[in-house]
CSV table of C-alpha atoms in Angstrom, one decimal:
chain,number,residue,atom,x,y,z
A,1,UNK,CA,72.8,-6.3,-5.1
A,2,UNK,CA,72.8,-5.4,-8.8
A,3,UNK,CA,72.4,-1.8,-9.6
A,4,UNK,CA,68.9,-0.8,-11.2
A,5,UNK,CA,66.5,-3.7,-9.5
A,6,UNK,CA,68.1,-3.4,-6.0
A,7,UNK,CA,68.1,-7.4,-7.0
A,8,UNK,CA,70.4,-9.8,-6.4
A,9,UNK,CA,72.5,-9.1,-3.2
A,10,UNK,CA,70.9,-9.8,0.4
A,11,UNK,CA,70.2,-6.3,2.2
A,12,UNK,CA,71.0,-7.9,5.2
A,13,UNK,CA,74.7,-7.1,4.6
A,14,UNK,CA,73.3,-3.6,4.5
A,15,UNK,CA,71.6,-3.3,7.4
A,16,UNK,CA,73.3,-1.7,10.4
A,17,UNK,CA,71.4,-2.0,13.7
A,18,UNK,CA,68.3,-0.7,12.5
A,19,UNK,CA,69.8,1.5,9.8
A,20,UNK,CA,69.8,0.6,5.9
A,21,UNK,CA,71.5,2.6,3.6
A,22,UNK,CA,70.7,2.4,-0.2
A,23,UNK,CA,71.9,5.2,-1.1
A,24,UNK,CA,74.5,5.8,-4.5
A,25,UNK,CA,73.3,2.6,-5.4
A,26,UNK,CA,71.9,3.7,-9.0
A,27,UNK,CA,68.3,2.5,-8.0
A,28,UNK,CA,65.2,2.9,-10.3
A,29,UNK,CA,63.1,0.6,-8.4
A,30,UNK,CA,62.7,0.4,-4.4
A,31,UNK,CA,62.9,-3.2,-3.8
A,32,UNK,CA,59.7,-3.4,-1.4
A,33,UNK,CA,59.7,-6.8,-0.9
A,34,UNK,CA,62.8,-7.2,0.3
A,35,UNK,CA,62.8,-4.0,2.2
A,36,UNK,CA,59.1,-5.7,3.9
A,37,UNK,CA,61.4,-8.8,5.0
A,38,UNK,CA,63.4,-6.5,7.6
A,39,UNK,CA,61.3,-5.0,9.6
A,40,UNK,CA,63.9,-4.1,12.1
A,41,UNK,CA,65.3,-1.2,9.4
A,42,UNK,CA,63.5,1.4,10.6
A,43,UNK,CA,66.2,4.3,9.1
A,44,UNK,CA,66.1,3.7,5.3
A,45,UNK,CA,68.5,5.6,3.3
A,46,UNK,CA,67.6,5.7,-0.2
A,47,UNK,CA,69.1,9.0,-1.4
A,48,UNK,CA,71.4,10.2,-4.5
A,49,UNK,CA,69.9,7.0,-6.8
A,50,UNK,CA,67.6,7.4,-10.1
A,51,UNK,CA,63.8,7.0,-8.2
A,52,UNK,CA,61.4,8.6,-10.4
A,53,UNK,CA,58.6,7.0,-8.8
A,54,UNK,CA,57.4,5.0,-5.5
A,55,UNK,CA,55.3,2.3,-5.8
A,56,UNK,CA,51.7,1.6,-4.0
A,57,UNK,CA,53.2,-1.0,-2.1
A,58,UNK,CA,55.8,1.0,0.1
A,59,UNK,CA,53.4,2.4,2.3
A,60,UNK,CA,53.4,-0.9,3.4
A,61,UNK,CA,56.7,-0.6,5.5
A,62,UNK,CA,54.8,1.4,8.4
A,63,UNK,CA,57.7,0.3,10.3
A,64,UNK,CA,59.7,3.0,8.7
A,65,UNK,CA,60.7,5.5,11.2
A,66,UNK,CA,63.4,7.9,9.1
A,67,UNK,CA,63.4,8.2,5.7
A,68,UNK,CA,65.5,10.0,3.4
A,69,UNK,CA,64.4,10.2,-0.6
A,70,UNK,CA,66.6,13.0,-1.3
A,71,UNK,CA,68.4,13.8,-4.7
A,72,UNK,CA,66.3,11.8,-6.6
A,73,UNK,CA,64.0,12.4,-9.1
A,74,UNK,CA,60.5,11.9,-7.7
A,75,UNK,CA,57.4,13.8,-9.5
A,76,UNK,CA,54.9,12.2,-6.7
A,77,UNK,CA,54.5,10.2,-3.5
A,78,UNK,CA,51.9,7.4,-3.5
A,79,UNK,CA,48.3,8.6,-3.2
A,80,UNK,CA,48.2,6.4,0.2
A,81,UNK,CA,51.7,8.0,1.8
A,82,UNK,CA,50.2,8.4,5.0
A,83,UNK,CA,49.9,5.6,5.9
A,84,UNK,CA,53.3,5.6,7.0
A,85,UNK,CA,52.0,6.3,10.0
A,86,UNK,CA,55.4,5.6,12.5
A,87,UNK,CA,57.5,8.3,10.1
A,88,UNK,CA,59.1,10.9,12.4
A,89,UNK,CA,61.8,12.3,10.0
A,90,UNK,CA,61.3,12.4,5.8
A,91,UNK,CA,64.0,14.5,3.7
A,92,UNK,CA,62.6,15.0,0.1
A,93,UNK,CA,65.8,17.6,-0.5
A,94,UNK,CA,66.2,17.4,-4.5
A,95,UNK,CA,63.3,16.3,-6.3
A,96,UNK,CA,60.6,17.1,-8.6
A,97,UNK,CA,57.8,17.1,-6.7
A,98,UNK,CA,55.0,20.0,-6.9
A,99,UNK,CA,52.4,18.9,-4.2
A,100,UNK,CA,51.9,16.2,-1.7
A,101,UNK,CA,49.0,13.9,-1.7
A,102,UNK,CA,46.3,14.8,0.8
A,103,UNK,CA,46.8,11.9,3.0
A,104,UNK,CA,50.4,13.4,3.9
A,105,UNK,CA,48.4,15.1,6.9
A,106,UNK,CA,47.9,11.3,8.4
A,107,UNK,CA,51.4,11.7,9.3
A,108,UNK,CA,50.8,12.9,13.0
A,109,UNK,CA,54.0,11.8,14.1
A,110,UNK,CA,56.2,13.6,11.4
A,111,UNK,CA,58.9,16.1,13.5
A,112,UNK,CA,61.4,17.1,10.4
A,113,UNK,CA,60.5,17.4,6.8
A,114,UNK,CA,63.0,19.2,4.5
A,115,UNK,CA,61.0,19.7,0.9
A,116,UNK,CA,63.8,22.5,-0.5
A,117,UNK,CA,65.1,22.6,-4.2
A,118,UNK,CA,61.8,20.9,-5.4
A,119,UNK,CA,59.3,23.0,-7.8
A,120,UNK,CA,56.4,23.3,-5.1
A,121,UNK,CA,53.3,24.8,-5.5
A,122,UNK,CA,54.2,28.6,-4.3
A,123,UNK,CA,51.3,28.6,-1.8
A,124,UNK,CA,53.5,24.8,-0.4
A,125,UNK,CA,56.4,26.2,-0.5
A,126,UNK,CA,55.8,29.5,1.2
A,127,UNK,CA,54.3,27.4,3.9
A,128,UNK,CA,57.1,24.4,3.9
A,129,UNK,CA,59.5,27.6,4.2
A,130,UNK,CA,63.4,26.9,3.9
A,131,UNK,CA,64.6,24.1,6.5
A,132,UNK,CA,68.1,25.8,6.7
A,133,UNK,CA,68.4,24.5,10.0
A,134,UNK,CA,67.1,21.6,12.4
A,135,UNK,CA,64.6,24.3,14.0
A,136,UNK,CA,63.7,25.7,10.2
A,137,UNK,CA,63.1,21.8,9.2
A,138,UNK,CA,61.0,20.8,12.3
A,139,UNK,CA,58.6,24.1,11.7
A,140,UNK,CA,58.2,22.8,8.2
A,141,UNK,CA,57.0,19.0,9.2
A,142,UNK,CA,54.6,21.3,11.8
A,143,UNK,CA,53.4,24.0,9.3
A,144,UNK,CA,53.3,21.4,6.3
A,145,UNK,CA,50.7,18.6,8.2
A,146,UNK,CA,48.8,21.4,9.4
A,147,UNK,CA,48.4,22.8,5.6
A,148,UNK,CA,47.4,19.5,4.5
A,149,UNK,CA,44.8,18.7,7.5
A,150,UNK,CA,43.5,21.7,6.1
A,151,UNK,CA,43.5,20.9,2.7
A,152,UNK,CA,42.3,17.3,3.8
A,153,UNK,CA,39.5,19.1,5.9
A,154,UNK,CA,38.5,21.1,2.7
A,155,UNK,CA,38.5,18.5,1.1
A,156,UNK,CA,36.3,16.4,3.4
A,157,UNK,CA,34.0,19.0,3.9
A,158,UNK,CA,33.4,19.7,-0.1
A,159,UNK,CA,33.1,16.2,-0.5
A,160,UNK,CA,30.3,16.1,2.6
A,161,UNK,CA,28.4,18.8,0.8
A,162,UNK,CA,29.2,16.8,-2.4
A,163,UNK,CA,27.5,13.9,-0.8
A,164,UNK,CA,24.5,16.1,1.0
A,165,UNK,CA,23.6,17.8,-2.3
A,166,UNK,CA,23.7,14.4,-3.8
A,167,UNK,CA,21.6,12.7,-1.1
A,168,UNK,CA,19.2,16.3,-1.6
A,169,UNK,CA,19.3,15.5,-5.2
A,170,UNK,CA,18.4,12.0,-4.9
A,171,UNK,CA,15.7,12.8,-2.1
A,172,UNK,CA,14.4,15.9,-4.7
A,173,UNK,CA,14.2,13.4,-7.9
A,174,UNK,CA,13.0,10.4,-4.9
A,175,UNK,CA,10.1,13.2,-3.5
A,176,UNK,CA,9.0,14.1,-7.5
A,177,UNK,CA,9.0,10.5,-8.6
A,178,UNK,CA,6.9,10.0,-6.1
A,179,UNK,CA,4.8,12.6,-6.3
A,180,UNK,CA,4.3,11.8,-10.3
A,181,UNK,CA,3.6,8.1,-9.4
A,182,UNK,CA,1.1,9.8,-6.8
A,183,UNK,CA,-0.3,12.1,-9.9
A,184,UNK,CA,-0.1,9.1,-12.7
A,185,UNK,CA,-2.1,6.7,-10.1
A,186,UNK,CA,-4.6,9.9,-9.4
A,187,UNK,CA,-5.0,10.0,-13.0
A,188,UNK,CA,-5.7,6.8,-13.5
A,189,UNK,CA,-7.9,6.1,-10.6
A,190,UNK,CA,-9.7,9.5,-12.3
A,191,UNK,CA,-9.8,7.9,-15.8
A,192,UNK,CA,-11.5,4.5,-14.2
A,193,UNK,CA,-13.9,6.4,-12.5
A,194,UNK,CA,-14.7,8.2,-15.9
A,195,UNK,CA,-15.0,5.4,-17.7
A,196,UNK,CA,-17.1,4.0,-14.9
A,197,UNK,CA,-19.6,6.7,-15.2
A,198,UNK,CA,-19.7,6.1,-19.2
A,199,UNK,CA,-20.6,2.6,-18.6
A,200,UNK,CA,-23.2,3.4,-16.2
A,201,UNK,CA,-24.5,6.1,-18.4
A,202,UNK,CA,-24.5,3.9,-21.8
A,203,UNK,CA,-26.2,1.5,-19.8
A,204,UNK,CA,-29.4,3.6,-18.0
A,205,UNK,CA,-29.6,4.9,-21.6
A,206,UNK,CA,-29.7,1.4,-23.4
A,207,UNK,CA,-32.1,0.0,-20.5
A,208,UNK,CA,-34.5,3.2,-20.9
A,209,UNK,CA,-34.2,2.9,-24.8
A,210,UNK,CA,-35.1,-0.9,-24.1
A,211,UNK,CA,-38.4,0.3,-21.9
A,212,UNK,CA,-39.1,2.9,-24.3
A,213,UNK,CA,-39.0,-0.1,-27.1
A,214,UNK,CA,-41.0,-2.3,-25.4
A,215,UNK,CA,-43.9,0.3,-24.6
A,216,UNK,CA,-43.9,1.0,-28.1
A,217,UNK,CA,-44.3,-2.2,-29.0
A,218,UNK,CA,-46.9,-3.2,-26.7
A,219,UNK,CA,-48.9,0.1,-28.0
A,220,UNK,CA,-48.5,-1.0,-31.1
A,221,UNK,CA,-49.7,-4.5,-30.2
A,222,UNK,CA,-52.6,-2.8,-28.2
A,223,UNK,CA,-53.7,-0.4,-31.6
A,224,UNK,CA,-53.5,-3.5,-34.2
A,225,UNK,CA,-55.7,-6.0,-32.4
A,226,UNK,CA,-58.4,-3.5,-31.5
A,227,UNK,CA,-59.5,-2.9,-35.1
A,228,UNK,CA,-59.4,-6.5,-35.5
A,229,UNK,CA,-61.4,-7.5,-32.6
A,230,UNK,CA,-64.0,-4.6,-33.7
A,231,UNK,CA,-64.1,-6.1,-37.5
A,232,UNK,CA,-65.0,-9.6,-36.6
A,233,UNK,CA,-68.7,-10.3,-36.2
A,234,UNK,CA,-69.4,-11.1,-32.8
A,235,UNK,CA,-68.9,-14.2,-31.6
A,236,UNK,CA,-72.2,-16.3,-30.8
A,237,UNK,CA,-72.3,-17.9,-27.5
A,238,UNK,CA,-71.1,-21.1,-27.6
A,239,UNK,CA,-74.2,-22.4,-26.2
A,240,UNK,CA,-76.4,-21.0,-28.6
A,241,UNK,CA,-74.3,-22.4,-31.2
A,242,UNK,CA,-75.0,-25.4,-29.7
A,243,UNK,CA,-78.9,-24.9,-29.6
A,244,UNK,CA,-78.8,-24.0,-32.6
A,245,UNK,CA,-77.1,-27.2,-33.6
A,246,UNK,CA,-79.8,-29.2,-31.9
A,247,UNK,CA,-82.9,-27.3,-33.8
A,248,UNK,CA,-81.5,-27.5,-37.1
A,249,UNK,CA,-80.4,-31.5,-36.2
A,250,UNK,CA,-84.4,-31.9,-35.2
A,251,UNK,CA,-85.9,-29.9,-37.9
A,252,UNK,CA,-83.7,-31.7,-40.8
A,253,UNK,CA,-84.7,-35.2,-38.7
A,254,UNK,CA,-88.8,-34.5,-38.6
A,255,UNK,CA,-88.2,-33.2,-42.8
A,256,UNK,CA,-86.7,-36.6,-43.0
A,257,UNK,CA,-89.4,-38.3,-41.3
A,258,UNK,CA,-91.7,-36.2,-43.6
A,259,UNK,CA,-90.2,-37.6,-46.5
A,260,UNK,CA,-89.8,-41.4,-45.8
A,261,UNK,CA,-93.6,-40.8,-45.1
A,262,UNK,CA,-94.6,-39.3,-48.1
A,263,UNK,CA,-92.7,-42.3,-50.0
A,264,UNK,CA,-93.9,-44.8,-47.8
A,265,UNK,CA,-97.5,-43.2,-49.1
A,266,UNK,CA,-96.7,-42.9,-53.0
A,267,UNK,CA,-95.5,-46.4,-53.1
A,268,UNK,CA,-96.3,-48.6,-50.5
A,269,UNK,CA,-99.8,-50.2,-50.1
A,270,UNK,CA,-100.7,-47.1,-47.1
A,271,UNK,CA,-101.2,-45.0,-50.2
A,272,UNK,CA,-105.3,-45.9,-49.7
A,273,UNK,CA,-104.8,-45.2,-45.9
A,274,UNK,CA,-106.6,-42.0,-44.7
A,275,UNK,CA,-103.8,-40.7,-43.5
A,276,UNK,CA,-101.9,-41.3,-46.6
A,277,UNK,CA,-104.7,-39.6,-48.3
A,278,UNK,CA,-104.3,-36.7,-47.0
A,279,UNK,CA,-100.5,-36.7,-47.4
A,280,UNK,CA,-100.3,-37.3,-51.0
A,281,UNK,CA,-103.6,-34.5,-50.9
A,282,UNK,CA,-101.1,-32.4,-49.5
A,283,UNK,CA,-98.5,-33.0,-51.5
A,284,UNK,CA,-100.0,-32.8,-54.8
A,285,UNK,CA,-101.7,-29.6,-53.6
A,286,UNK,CA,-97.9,-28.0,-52.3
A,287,UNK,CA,-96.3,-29.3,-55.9
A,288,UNK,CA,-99.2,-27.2,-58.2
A,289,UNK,CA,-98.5,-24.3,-56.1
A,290,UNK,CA,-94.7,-24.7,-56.9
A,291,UNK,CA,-95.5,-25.2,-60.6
A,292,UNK,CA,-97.8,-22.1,-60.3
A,293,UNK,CA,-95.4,-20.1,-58.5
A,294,UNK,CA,-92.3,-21.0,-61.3
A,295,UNK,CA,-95.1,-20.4,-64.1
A,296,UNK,CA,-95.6,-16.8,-63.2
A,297,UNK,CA,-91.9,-16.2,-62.9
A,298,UNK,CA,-91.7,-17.0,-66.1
A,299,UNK,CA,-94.4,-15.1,-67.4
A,300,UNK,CA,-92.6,-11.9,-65.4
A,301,UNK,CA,-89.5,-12.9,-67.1
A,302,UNK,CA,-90.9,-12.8,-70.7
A,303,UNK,CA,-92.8,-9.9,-70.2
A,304,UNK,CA,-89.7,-7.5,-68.9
């Protein structure tokens, strides 16, 4: 195994029984895959090399029973650490860390934990204590998981009332979008009816200006043909008219009979007739008076 990877040499001429010491091997990388491959190492010895980091993927060897990181230089354990779920004994002796991610409390099985000469949060290390001796280190795995099921229960808890006064928020902004929907369809339904009752109104007014129109006009209608009807001359019966017709029709046929009579008198041979006697008699006598009559309106006419 070349030193830096952890590359190159099988770690199965490492592995003793179920115990695999890497340590003094000038790591900077934790060789994972490898390390996945022998699941029978449960004791992983890993101390005294140049770690500055683990990656994701180690909590992936939950088959990992002991593990020793000390004298290293580790600022952080994975965000997911717990889920090393079989560890029973972890020495961190010699790093840099300052906290431990929250699920660290997962660890339910975790008997020894030794977290001296690192630069913990004083509020960690007061509870991780010293781990001077086997008793000293196993109170620190107990104290330790039962700070962090705090923490991880404080956590919980302010991210439940995170997640209630979101859902409140969300129902409060749900409730008043609903109740302006509510309002903006009242409106509207408020605005309809409105506009409803200006229609009706424009239209009882337009139909009574239309009656009021039409009795105007037929009053006006009424008032122009009276004076007409009162100007004309009345009308004759039409059958008068017609008997009037029928006298004139016999009076204009007996004058015609008068005259083809006198003519047939003046110059026909009936002239010596009686009867033709007396009708030129009459007619001589009827034409004097005419010339008499036309004489003195002469004489009137001169004479003014």
């Amino acid at each position: 195994m070349s030193r830096g990877s952890g590359k190159g040499l099988s770690l199965k001429d490492k592995l003793d029984g179920n115990e695999l010491d890497l340590s003094l091997c000038d790591l900077n990388e934790v060789p994972v895959r490898e390390l996945a491959a022998l699941p029978k190492a449960t004791v992983l010895d890993l101390s005294c090399n140049n770690l500055v980091s683990l990656p994701s993927d180690f909590c992936s060897l939950m088959h990992l029973v002991k593990l020793d990181l000390s004298k290293n230089r580790l600022q952080q354990l994975p965000l997911d650490f717990g889920r090393l779920i079989n560890l029973q004994h972890l020495d961190l002796l010699n790093n840099r860390l300052v906290t431990l991610p929250v699920s660290f409390a997962q660890l339910k099985n975790l008997k020894w934990l030794d977290l001296k000469d690192n630069p913990l949060d004083p509020v960690l290390a007061k509870v991780a204590g010293d781990c001077l001796d086997e008793k000293q280190c196993k109170q620190a795995a107990v104290k330790v998981l039962q700070h962090m099921k705090a923490i991880q229960s404080e956590q919980d808890r302010q991210r439940q009332q995170k997640l209630q006064a979101e859902r409140e928020m969300e129902k409060k902004r749900e409730a008043e979008q609903r109740a302006k929907e509510a309002q903006e369809r009242e409106l509207r339904k408020r605005e309809k009816a409105e506009e409803k009752e200006r229609r009706r109104r424009e239209y009882d007014a337009q139909k009574a200006a239309k009656q009021e129109m039409e009795k105007k006009t037929k009053k006006e209608t009424v008032h122009t043909r009276k004076p007409a009807s009162s100007s004309r001359p009345p009308q004759r019966p039409r059958h008068k008219l017609s008997w009037s017709r029928s006298v004139l029709r016999v009076l204009l046929f007996v004058l015609f009979c008068i005259l083809c009579a006198l003519a047939a008198c003046k110059l026909t041979e009936l002239q010596h007739q009686p009867l033709c006697v007396s009708v030129n008699t009459l007619y001589e006598d009827v034409v004097a008076a005419l010339q008499n009559h036309k004489t003195l309106q002469n004489m009137l006419q001169h004479n003014s």
